[in-house]
PDB file of N, CA, C and O in Angstrom:
ATOM      1  N   TYR A   1     -12.144  -3.228   4.526  1.00  0.00           N
ATOM      2  CA  TYR A   1     -11.904  -2.964   5.827  1.00  0.00           C
ATOM      3  C   TYR A   1     -10.448  -2.284   6.089  1.00  0.00           C
ATOM      4  O   TYR A   1      -9.495  -3.223   6.210  1.00  0.00           O
ATOM      5  N   ILE A   2     -10.361  -1.342   6.733  1.00  0.00           N
ATOM      6  CA  ILE A   2      -8.863  -0.854   7.067  1.00  0.00           C
ATOM      7  C   ILE A   2      -9.268  -0.943   8.611  1.00  0.00           C
ATOM      8  O   ILE A   2      -9.515  -0.065   9.099  1.00  0.00           O
ATOM      9  N   ARG A   3      -8.110  -1.495   8.756  1.00  0.00           N
ATOM     10  CA  ARG A   3      -7.645  -0.865  10.415  1.00  0.00           C
ATOM     11  C   ARG A   3      -6.671  -0.357  10.568  1.00  0.00           C
ATOM     12  O   ARG A   3      -5.384   0.214   9.913  1.00  0.00           O
ATOM     13  N   ARG A   4      -6.363   1.005  11.225  1.00  0.00           N
ATOM     14  CA  ARG A   4      -5.673   1.966  11.314  1.00  0.00           C
ATOM     15  C   ARG A   4      -4.517   1.883  11.873  1.00  0.00           C
ATOM     16  O   ARG A   4      -4.742   1.776  13.048  1.00  0.00           O
ATOM     17  N   GLN A   5      -3.425   2.112  11.329  1.00  0.00           N
ATOM     18  CA  GLN A   5      -2.124   1.493  11.974  1.00  0.00           C
ATOM     19  C   GLN A   5      -1.215   1.995  10.960  1.00  0.00           C
ATOM     20  O   GLN A   5      -1.240   2.212   9.613  1.00  0.00           O
ATOM     21  N   GLU A   6       0.042   2.707  11.720  1.00  0.00           N
ATOM     22  CA  GLU A   6       1.192   3.353  10.977  1.00  0.00           C
ATOM     23  C   GLU A   6       2.231   2.160  10.065  1.00  0.00           C
ATOM     24  O   GLU A   6       2.989   2.854   9.365  1.00  0.00           O
ATOM     25  N   GLU A   7       1.854   1.345  10.643  1.00  0.00           N
ATOM     26  CA  GLU A   7       2.865   0.267   9.921  1.00  0.00           C
ATOM     27  C   GLU A   7       2.408  -1.352   9.696  1.00  0.00           C
ATOM     28  O   GLU A   7       1.375  -1.797  10.234  1.00  0.00           O
ATOM     29  N   VAL A   8       3.269  -1.831   8.850  1.00  0.00           N
ATOM     30  CA  VAL A   8       2.617  -2.910   8.263  1.00  0.00           C
ATOM     31  C   VAL A   8       3.631  -3.544   7.911  1.00  0.00           C
ATOM     32  O   VAL A   8       4.834  -3.401   7.652  1.00  0.00           O
ATOM     33  N   GLU A   9       3.702  -5.093   8.074  1.00  0.00           N
ATOM     34  CA  GLU A   9       4.699  -6.038   7.616  1.00  0.00           C
ATOM     35  C   GLU A   9       4.928  -6.262   5.864  1.00  0.00           C
ATOM     36  O   GLU A   9       3.980  -5.916   5.687  1.00  0.00           O
ATOM     37  N   ASN A  10       5.701  -6.534   5.470  1.00  0.00           N
ATOM     38  CA  ASN A  10       5.995  -6.747   4.172  1.00  0.00           C
ATOM     39  C   ASN A  10       5.157  -8.093   3.397  1.00  0.00           C
ATOM     40  O   ASN A  10       5.057  -8.850   4.385  1.00  0.00           O
ATOM     41  N   GLY A  11       4.711  -7.620   2.426  1.00  0.00           N
ATOM     42  CA  GLY A  11       3.603  -8.452   1.275  1.00  0.00           C
ATOM     43  C   GLY A  11       2.259  -8.648   2.079  1.00  0.00           C
ATOM     44  O   GLY A  11       1.311  -8.721   1.612  1.00  0.00           O
ATOM     45  N   GLN A  12       2.291  -7.544   3.037  1.00  0.00           N
ATOM     46  CA  GLN A  12       0.615  -7.150   3.409  1.00  0.00           C
ATOM     47  C   GLN A  12       0.231  -6.216   2.573  1.00  0.00           C
ATOM     48  O   GLN A  12       0.599  -5.357   2.234  1.00  0.00           O
ATOM     49  N   ILE A  13      -1.297  -6.173   2.606  1.00  0.00           N
ATOM     50  CA  ILE A  13      -2.154  -5.123   1.787  1.00  0.00           C
ATOM     51  C   ILE A  13      -1.882  -4.006   2.524  1.00  0.00           C
ATOM     52  O   ILE A  13      -2.746  -4.292   3.781  1.00  0.00           O
ATOM     53  N   ALA A  14      -1.575  -2.844   2.426  1.00  0.00           N
ATOM     54  CA  ALA A  14      -2.162  -1.907   2.699  1.00  0.00           C
ATOM     55  C   ALA A  14      -2.738  -0.458   2.467  1.00  0.00           C
ATOM     56  O   ALA A  14      -2.707  -0.104   1.034  1.00  0.00           O
ATOM     57  N   ALA A  15      -3.131   0.466   2.740  1.00  0.00           N
ATOM     58  CA  ALA A  15      -3.999   1.526   2.523  1.00  0.00           C
ATOM     59  C   ALA A  15      -2.733   2.655   2.966  1.00  0.00           C
ATOM     60  O   ALA A  15      -2.311   2.785   3.723  1.00  0.00           O
ATOM     61  N   VAL A  16      -2.382   3.209   1.625  1.00  0.00           N
ATOM     62  CA  VAL A  16      -1.050   4.464   1.407  1.00  0.00           C
ATOM     63  C   VAL A  16      -1.638   5.577   1.153  1.00  0.00           C
ATOM     64  O   VAL A  16      -2.205   5.467   0.064  1.00  0.00           O
ATOM     65  N   MET A  17      -0.828   6.557   1.826  1.00  0.00           N
ATOM     66  CA  MET A  17      -1.137   7.826   0.607  1.00  0.00           C
ATOM     67  C   MET A  17       0.093   7.868   0.265  1.00  0.00           C
ATOM     68  O   MET A  17       1.514   7.667   1.161  1.00  0.00           O
ATOM     69  N   VAL A  18       0.356   8.414  -0.926  1.00  0.00           N
ATOM     70  CA  VAL A  18       1.159   9.090  -1.762  1.00  0.00           C
ATOM     71  C   VAL A  18       1.094  10.553  -2.285  1.00  0.00           C
ATOM     72  O   VAL A  18       0.330  10.668  -2.767  1.00  0.00           O
ATOM     73  N   GLY A  19       2.153  11.140  -1.165  1.00  0.00           N
ATOM     74  CA  GLY A  19       1.967  12.479  -1.269  1.00  0.00           C
ATOM     75  C   GLY A  19       0.949  13.034  -0.649  1.00  0.00           C
ATOM     76  O   GLY A  19       0.349  12.308   0.307  1.00  0.00           O
ATOM     77  N   ASP A  20       0.160  14.212  -0.839  1.00  0.00           N
ATOM     78  CA  ASP A  20      -1.127  14.707   0.072  1.00  0.00           C
ATOM     79  C   ASP A  20      -2.016  14.134  -0.764  1.00  0.00           C
ATOM     80  O   ASP A  20      -3.266  14.801  -0.335  1.00  0.00           O
ATOM     81  N   GLU A  21      -2.023  13.778  -1.744  1.00  0.00           N
ATOM     82  CA  GLU A  21      -3.881  13.428  -2.884  1.00  0.00           C
ATOM     83  C   GLU A  21      -3.830  12.192  -3.372  1.00  0.00           C
ATOM     84  O   GLU A  21      -4.675  12.027  -3.795  1.00  0.00           O
ATOM     85  N   GLU A  22      -2.785  11.587  -3.280  1.00  0.00           N
ATOM     86  CA  GLU A  22      -3.081   9.924  -3.817  1.00  0.00           C
ATOM     87  C   GLU A  22      -3.091   9.025  -2.819  1.00  0.00           C
ATOM     88  O   GLU A  22      -2.530   8.525  -1.917  1.00  0.00           O
ATOM     89  N   ALA A  23      -4.221   8.070  -2.376  1.00  0.00           N
ATOM     90  CA  ALA A  23      -4.601   7.334  -1.885  1.00  0.00           C
ATOM     91  C   ALA A  23      -4.481   5.812  -2.571  1.00  0.00           C
ATOM     92  O   ALA A  23      -5.166   5.953  -3.629  1.00  0.00           O
ATOM     93  N   THR A  24      -3.873   4.864  -2.081  1.00  0.00           N
ATOM     94  CA  THR A  24      -3.894   3.576  -3.191  1.00  0.00           C
ATOM     95  C   THR A  24      -3.760   2.481  -1.969  1.00  0.00           C
ATOM     96  O   THR A  24      -3.693   2.677  -0.675  1.00  0.00           O
ATOM     97  N   LEU A  25      -4.566   1.271  -2.324  1.00  0.00           N
ATOM     98  CA  LEU A  25      -4.317   0.062  -1.891  1.00  0.00           C
ATOM     99  C   LEU A  25      -3.419  -0.807  -2.373  1.00  0.00           C
ATOM    100  O   LEU A  25      -3.586  -1.451  -3.604  1.00  0.00           O
ATOM    101  N   LYS A  26      -2.682  -1.331  -1.787  1.00  0.00           N
ATOM    102  CA  LYS A  26      -1.327  -2.098  -2.815  1.00  0.00           C
ATOM    103  C   LYS A  26      -0.539  -3.064  -1.422  1.00  0.00           C
ATOM    104  O   LYS A  26      -0.560  -2.987  -0.219  1.00  0.00           O
ATOM    105  N   ARG A  27       0.145  -4.242  -1.795  1.00  0.00           N
ATOM    106  CA  ARG A  27       1.034  -4.665  -1.251  1.00  0.00           C
ATOM    107  C   ARG A  27       1.880  -3.766  -1.084  1.00  0.00           C
ATOM    108  O   ARG A  27       2.778  -3.192  -1.998  1.00  0.00           O
ATOM    109  N   PHE A  28       2.547  -4.134   0.162  1.00  0.00           N
ATOM    110  CA  PHE A  28       3.596  -2.938   0.718  1.00  0.00           C
ATOM    111  C   PHE A  28       4.888  -4.053   1.312  1.00  0.00           C
ATOM    112  O   PHE A  28       4.949  -4.808   1.795  1.00  0.00           O
ATOM    113  N   TYR A  29       6.142  -3.521   0.573  1.00  0.00           N
ATOM    114  CA  TYR A  29       7.391  -3.969   0.993  1.00  0.00           C
ATOM    115  C   TYR A  29       8.259  -2.800   0.689  1.00  0.00           C
ATOM    116  O   TYR A  29       8.489  -2.252  -0.143  1.00  0.00           O
ATOM    117  N   GLN A  30       9.143  -3.238   2.127  1.00  0.00           N
ATOM    118  CA  GLN A  30      10.163  -2.105   2.379  1.00  0.00           C
ATOM    119  C   GLN A  30      11.350  -2.577   2.757  1.00  0.00           C
ATOM    120  O   GLN A  30      11.468  -3.759   3.444  1.00  0.00           O
ATOM    121  N   GLU A  31      12.442  -2.370   1.858  1.00  0.00           N
ATOM    122  CA  GLU A  31      13.895  -2.591   2.251  1.00  0.00           C
ATOM    123  C   GLU A  31      14.627  -1.417   2.939  1.00  0.00           C
ATOM    124  O   GLU A  31      14.185  -0.090   3.339  1.00  0.00           O
ATOM    125  N   SER A  32      15.693  -1.862   2.872  1.00  0.00           N
ATOM    126  CA  SER A  32      16.598  -0.852   3.347  1.00  0.00           C
ATOM    127  C   SER A  32      16.622   0.813   2.921  1.00  0.00           C
ATOM    128  O   SER A  32      16.306   1.805   3.897  1.00  0.00           O
ATOM    129  N   ASN A  33      16.838   0.878   2.234  1.00  0.00           N
ATOM    130  CA  ASN A  33      16.555   2.360   1.324  1.00  0.00           C
ATOM    131  C   ASN A  33      15.246   2.526   0.034  1.00  0.00           C
ATOM    132  O   ASN A  33      15.740   3.278  -0.853  1.00  0.00           O
ATOM    133  N   ALA A  34      14.456   1.011   0.066  1.00  0.00           N
ATOM    134  CA  ALA A  34      13.280   1.593  -0.896  1.00  0.00           C
ATOM    135  C   ALA A  34      12.025   0.718  -0.265  1.00  0.00           C
ATOM    136  O   ALA A  34      12.008   0.538   0.708  1.00  0.00           O
ATOM    137  N   ILE A  35      11.041   1.681  -0.803  1.00  0.00           N
ATOM    138  CA  ILE A  35       9.760   1.072  -0.813  1.00  0.00           C
ATOM    139  C   ILE A  35       9.134   0.637  -2.103  1.00  0.00           C
ATOM    140  O   ILE A  35       8.871   1.721  -3.144  1.00  0.00           O
ATOM    141  N   GLN A  36       8.594  -0.651  -1.965  1.00  0.00           N
ATOM    142  CA  GLN A  36       7.484  -0.673  -3.586  1.00  0.00           C
ATOM    143  C   GLN A  36       6.237  -1.114  -2.911  1.00  0.00           C
ATOM    144  O   GLN A  36       5.849  -1.791  -1.955  1.00  0.00           O
ATOM    145  N   LEU A  37       5.347  -0.162  -3.713  1.00  0.00           N
ATOM    146  CA  LEU A  37       3.947  -1.105  -3.580  1.00  0.00           C
ATOM    147  C   LEU A  37       3.488  -1.453  -5.074  1.00  0.00           C
ATOM    148  O   LEU A  37       3.954  -1.136  -6.001  1.00  0.00           O
ATOM    149  N   VAL A  38       2.737  -2.637  -4.696  1.00  0.00           N
ATOM    150  CA  VAL A  38       2.473  -3.712  -5.544  1.00  0.00           C
ATOM    151  C   VAL A  38       1.316  -4.120  -5.662  1.00  0.00           C
ATOM    152  O   VAL A  38       0.299  -4.316  -4.954  1.00  0.00           O
ATOM    153  N   SER A  39       0.676  -3.749  -6.953  1.00  0.00           N
ATOM    154  CA  SER A  39      -0.788  -3.951  -7.148  1.00  0.00           C
ATOM    155  C   SER A  39      -0.880  -5.702  -7.225  1.00  0.00           C
ATOM    156  O   SER A  39      -0.514  -6.446  -7.606  1.00  0.00           O
ATOM    157  N   GLU A  40      -2.288  -6.026  -7.261  1.00  0.00           N
ATOM    158  CA  GLU A  40      -2.674  -7.350  -6.870  1.00  0.00           C
ATOM    159  C   GLU A  40      -2.992  -7.461  -8.679  1.00  0.00           C
ATOM    160  O   GLU A  40      -3.148  -8.541  -8.755  1.00  0.00           O
ATOM    161  N   ASN A  41      -3.005  -6.370  -9.324  1.00  0.00           N
ATOM    162  CA  ASN A  41      -3.778  -6.532 -11.041  1.00  0.00           C
ATOM    163  C   ASN A  41      -2.056  -6.917 -11.448  1.00  0.00           C
ATOM    164  O   ASN A  41      -1.279  -5.914 -11.634  1.00  0.00           O
ATOM    165  N   PRO A  42      -1.781  -7.652 -12.316  1.00  0.00           N
ATOM    166  CA  PRO A  42      -0.673  -8.077 -12.599  1.00  0.00           C
ATOM    167  C   PRO A  42      -0.132  -6.990 -13.861  1.00  0.00           C
ATOM    168  O   PRO A  42       0.918  -6.797 -14.332  1.00  0.00           O
ATOM    169  N   THR A  43      -1.133  -6.454 -14.366  1.00  0.00           N
ATOM    170  CA  THR A  43      -0.864  -5.499 -15.862  1.00  0.00           C
ATOM    171  C   THR A  43      -0.382  -4.056 -15.024  1.00  0.00           C
ATOM    172  O   THR A  43      -0.277  -3.321 -15.754  1.00  0.00           O
ATOM    173  N   ILE A  44      -0.492  -3.872 -13.807  1.00  0.00           N
ATOM    174  CA  ILE A  44      -0.243  -2.844 -13.161  1.00  0.00           C
ATOM    175  C   ILE A  44       1.325  -3.001 -13.062  1.00  0.00           C
ATOM    176  O   ILE A  44       1.616  -3.311 -11.627  1.00  0.00           O
ATOM    177  N   PRO A  45       2.249  -1.906 -13.094  1.00  0.00           N
ATOM    178  CA  PRO A  45       3.545  -2.481 -12.738  1.00  0.00           C
ATOM    179  C   PRO A  45       3.387  -1.734 -11.437  1.00  0.00           C
ATOM    180  O   PRO A  45       3.044  -1.071 -10.593  1.00  0.00           O
ATOM    181  N   PRO A  46       4.249  -2.252 -10.558  1.00  0.00           N
ATOM    182  CA  PRO A  46       4.682  -1.715  -9.367  1.00  0.00           C
ATOM    183  C   PRO A  46       5.394  -0.443  -9.225  1.00  0.00           C
ATOM    184  O   PRO A  46       6.158   0.427 -10.162  1.00  0.00           O
ATOM    185  N   LYS A  47       5.032   0.410  -7.885  1.00  0.00           N
ATOM    186  CA  LYS A  47       5.419   1.868  -7.782  1.00  0.00           C
ATOM    187  C   LYS A  47       6.912   1.616  -6.770  1.00  0.00           C
ATOM    188  O   LYS A  47       6.387   1.334  -5.897  1.00  0.00           O
ATOM    189  N   VAL A  48       7.651   2.119  -7.157  1.00  0.00           N
ATOM    190  CA  VAL A  48       8.906   2.168  -6.244  1.00  0.00           C
ATOM    191  C   VAL A  48       9.503   3.350  -6.269  1.00  0.00           C
ATOM    192  O   VAL A  48       9.173   4.402  -6.464  1.00  0.00           O
ATOM    193  N   PHE A  49       9.795   3.587  -4.755  1.00  0.00           N
ATOM    194  CA  PHE A  49      10.330   4.947  -4.117  1.00  0.00           C
ATOM    195  C   PHE A  49      11.602   4.606  -3.093  1.00  0.00           C
ATOM    196  O   PHE A  49      12.054   3.628  -2.604  1.00  0.00           O
ATOM    197  N   ILE A  50      12.172   5.528  -4.034  1.00  0.00           N
ATOM    198  CA  ILE A  50      14.096   5.307  -3.136  1.00  0.00           C
ATOM    199  C   ILE A  50      14.440   6.713  -2.751  1.00  0.00           C
ATOM    200  O   ILE A  50      13.757   7.703  -3.307  1.00  0.00           O
ATOM    201  N   GLY A  51      15.389   6.324  -2.068  1.00  0.00           N
ATOM    202  CA  GLY A  51      16.112   7.745  -1.508  1.00  0.00           C
ATOM    203  C   GLY A  51      14.852   8.913  -0.888  1.00  0.00           C
ATOM    204  O   GLY A  51      13.708   8.313  -0.190  1.00  0.00           O
ATOM    205  N   GLU A  52      14.950   9.900  -1.132  1.00  0.00           N
ATOM    206  CA  GLU A  52      14.167  11.050  -0.653  1.00  0.00           C
ATOM    207  C   GLU A  52      12.707  10.753  -0.790  1.00  0.00           C
ATOM    208  O   GLU A  52      11.856  11.556  -0.233  1.00  0.00           O
ATOM    209  N   THR A  53      12.613  10.246  -1.650  1.00  0.00           N
ATOM    210  CA  THR A  53      10.918   9.817  -2.324  1.00  0.00           C
ATOM    211  C   THR A  53      10.383   8.792  -1.468  1.00  0.00           C
ATOM    212  O   THR A  53       8.888   8.777  -1.467  1.00  0.00           O
ATOM    213  N   ILE A  54      10.690   8.531  -0.713  1.00  0.00           N
ATOM    214  CA  ILE A  54      10.222   7.283   0.445  1.00  0.00           C
ATOM    215  C   ILE A  54       9.160   8.547   1.535  1.00  0.00           C
ATOM    216  O   ILE A  54       8.071   7.974   1.975  1.00  0.00           O
ATOM    217  N   SER A  55       9.658   9.653   1.432  1.00  0.00           N
ATOM    218  CA  SER A  55       8.979  10.300   2.538  1.00  0.00           C
ATOM    219  C   SER A  55       7.644  11.109   2.166  1.00  0.00           C
ATOM    220  O   SER A  55       6.827  11.138   2.670  1.00  0.00           O
ATOM    221  N   GLN A  56       7.704  10.420   0.606  1.00  0.00           N
ATOM    222  CA  GLN A  56       5.863  10.861   0.081  1.00  0.00           C
ATOM    223  C   GLN A  56       4.989   9.096   0.680  1.00  0.00           C
ATOM    224  O   GLN A  56       3.839   9.740   0.727  1.00  0.00           O
ATOM    225  N   ILE A  57       5.581   8.554   1.344  1.00  0.00           N
ATOM    226  CA  ILE A  57       4.757   7.543   1.566  1.00  0.00           C
ATOM    227  C   ILE A  57       4.336   7.386   3.226  1.00  0.00           C
ATOM    228  O   ILE A  57       5.113   7.578   3.842  1.00  0.00           O
ATOM    229  N   ARG A  58       2.685   7.491   3.458  1.00  0.00           N
ATOM    230  CA  ARG A  58       2.604   7.106   4.655  1.00  0.00           C
ATOM    231  C   ARG A  58       1.511   5.942   4.875  1.00  0.00           C
ATOM    232  O   ARG A  58       0.929   6.147   3.877  1.00  0.00           O
ATOM    233  N   VAL A  59       1.842   4.967   5.243  1.00  0.00           N
ATOM    234  CA  VAL A  59       0.800   3.736   5.608  1.00  0.00           C
ATOM    235  C   VAL A  59      -0.385   4.717   6.240  1.00  0.00           C
ATOM    236  O   VAL A  59      -0.036   5.131   7.721  1.00  0.00           O
ATOM    237  N   ILE A  60      -1.306   4.149   6.083  1.00  0.00           N
ATOM    238  CA  ILE A  60      -2.164   4.602   7.192  1.00  0.00           C
ATOM    239  C   ILE A  60      -3.132   3.590   7.689  1.00  0.00           C
ATOM    240  O   ILE A  60      -3.672   3.995   8.605  1.00  0.00           O
ATOM    241  N   GLY A  61      -3.351   2.061   7.148  1.00  0.00           N
ATOM    242  CA  GLY A  61      -3.884   1.156   7.655  1.00  0.00           C
ATOM    243  C   GLY A  61      -3.609   0.023   6.946  1.00  0.00           C
ATOM    244  O   GLY A  61      -3.554  -0.068   5.933  1.00  0.00           O
ATOM    245  N   LEU A  62      -3.813  -1.285   7.452  1.00  0.00           N
ATOM    246  CA  LEU A  62      -4.042  -2.624   6.908  1.00  0.00           C
ATOM    247  C   LEU A  62      -5.318  -2.949   6.382  1.00  0.00           C
ATOM    248  O   LEU A  62      -6.279  -2.723   7.240  1.00  0.00           O
ATOM    249  N   ALA A  63      -5.379  -3.615   5.483  1.00  0.00           N
ATOM    250  CA  ALA A  63      -6.704  -4.153   4.907  1.00  0.00           C
ATOM    251  C   ALA A  63      -6.722  -5.552   5.641  1.00  0.00           C
ATOM    252  O   ALA A  63      -5.735  -6.289   5.636  1.00  0.00           O
ATOM    253  N   VAL A  64      -7.953  -5.596   6.441  1.00  0.00           N
ATOM    254  CA  VAL A  64      -8.591  -6.493   7.051  1.00  0.00           C
ATOM    255  C   VAL A  64      -9.367  -7.618   6.420  1.00  0.00           C
ATOM    256  O   VAL A  64      -9.265  -8.695   6.924  1.00  0.00           O
ATOM    257  N   ALA A  65     -10.113  -6.938   5.829  1.00  0.00           N
ATOM    258  CA  ALA A  65     -11.133  -7.988   4.821  1.00  0.00           C
ATOM    259  C   ALA A  65     -11.802  -6.938   3.630  1.00  0.00           C
ATOM    260  O   ALA A  65     -11.542  -5.594   3.629  1.00  0.00           O
ATOM    261  N   TYR A  66     -12.660  -7.781   3.024  1.00  0.00           N
ATOM    262  CA  TYR A  66     -13.157  -6.846   1.928  1.00  0.00           C
ATOM    263  C   TYR A  66     -14.500  -7.543   1.613  1.00  0.00           C
ATOM    264  O   TYR A  66     -14.900  -8.836   2.055  1.00  0.00           O
ATOM    265  N   THR A  67     -15.467  -6.955   1.200  1.00  0.00           N
ATOM    266  CA  THR A  67     -16.759  -7.080   0.807  1.00  0.00           C
ATOM    267  C   THR A  67     -16.704  -7.234  -0.669  1.00  0.00           C
ATOM    268  O   THR A  67     -16.556  -6.101  -1.542  1.00  0.00           O
ATOM    269  N   HIS A  68     -17.539  -8.476  -1.748  1.00  0.00           N
ATOM    270  CA  HIS A  68     -17.537  -8.548  -3.133  1.00  0.00           C
ATOM    271  C   HIS A  68     -18.623  -8.566  -3.149  1.00  0.00           C
ATOM    272  O   HIS A  68     -19.327  -9.591  -2.949  1.00  0.00           O
ATOM    273  N   ILE A  69     -19.313  -7.778  -4.194  1.00  0.00           N
ATOM    274  CA  ILE A  69     -20.619  -8.151  -4.731  1.00  0.00           C
ATOM    275  C   ILE A  69     -20.759  -8.401  -6.461  1.00  0.00           C
ATOM    276  O   ILE A  69     -19.907  -7.975  -7.029  1.00  0.00           O
ATOM    277  N   ILE A  70     -21.575  -9.527  -6.260  1.00  0.00           N
ATOM    278  CA  ILE A  70     -21.607  -9.762  -7.670  1.00  0.00           C
ATOM    279  C   ILE A  70     -22.898  -9.642  -8.490  1.00  0.00           C
ATOM    280  O   ILE A  70     -23.912  -9.605  -7.679  1.00  0.00           O
ATOM    281  N   GLU A  71     -22.725  -9.019  -9.611  1.00  0.00           N
ATOM    282  CA  GLU A  71     -24.010  -8.322  -9.727  1.00  0.00           C
ATOM    283  C   GLU A  71     -24.238  -8.654 -11.212  1.00  0.00           C
ATOM    284  O   GLU A  71     -23.765  -9.464 -11.830  1.00  0.00           O
TER     285      GLU A  71
END
C-alpha cells in the first residue's frame, strides 16, 4: 500500500519513478548532491544518482503496508 506524497525521510521505503518509464519500490536516501535507492534484496546493488541525474528521480509515495500471500 502506497500513501501518495512527494517527500519521504531517509531510510523509508518509497515508490519512485526513475525517468518516465521505470517505477520502483526502494529504500530512499538523499544527501546534498546524491540520491541512493537501495533494494531490500542484498543481491541487487544500490542505484546512485548524482548531479544532473537526480532530476530523473520523482517520489510517488511512501510504502505504508504490504500484503504477503503464502501459496
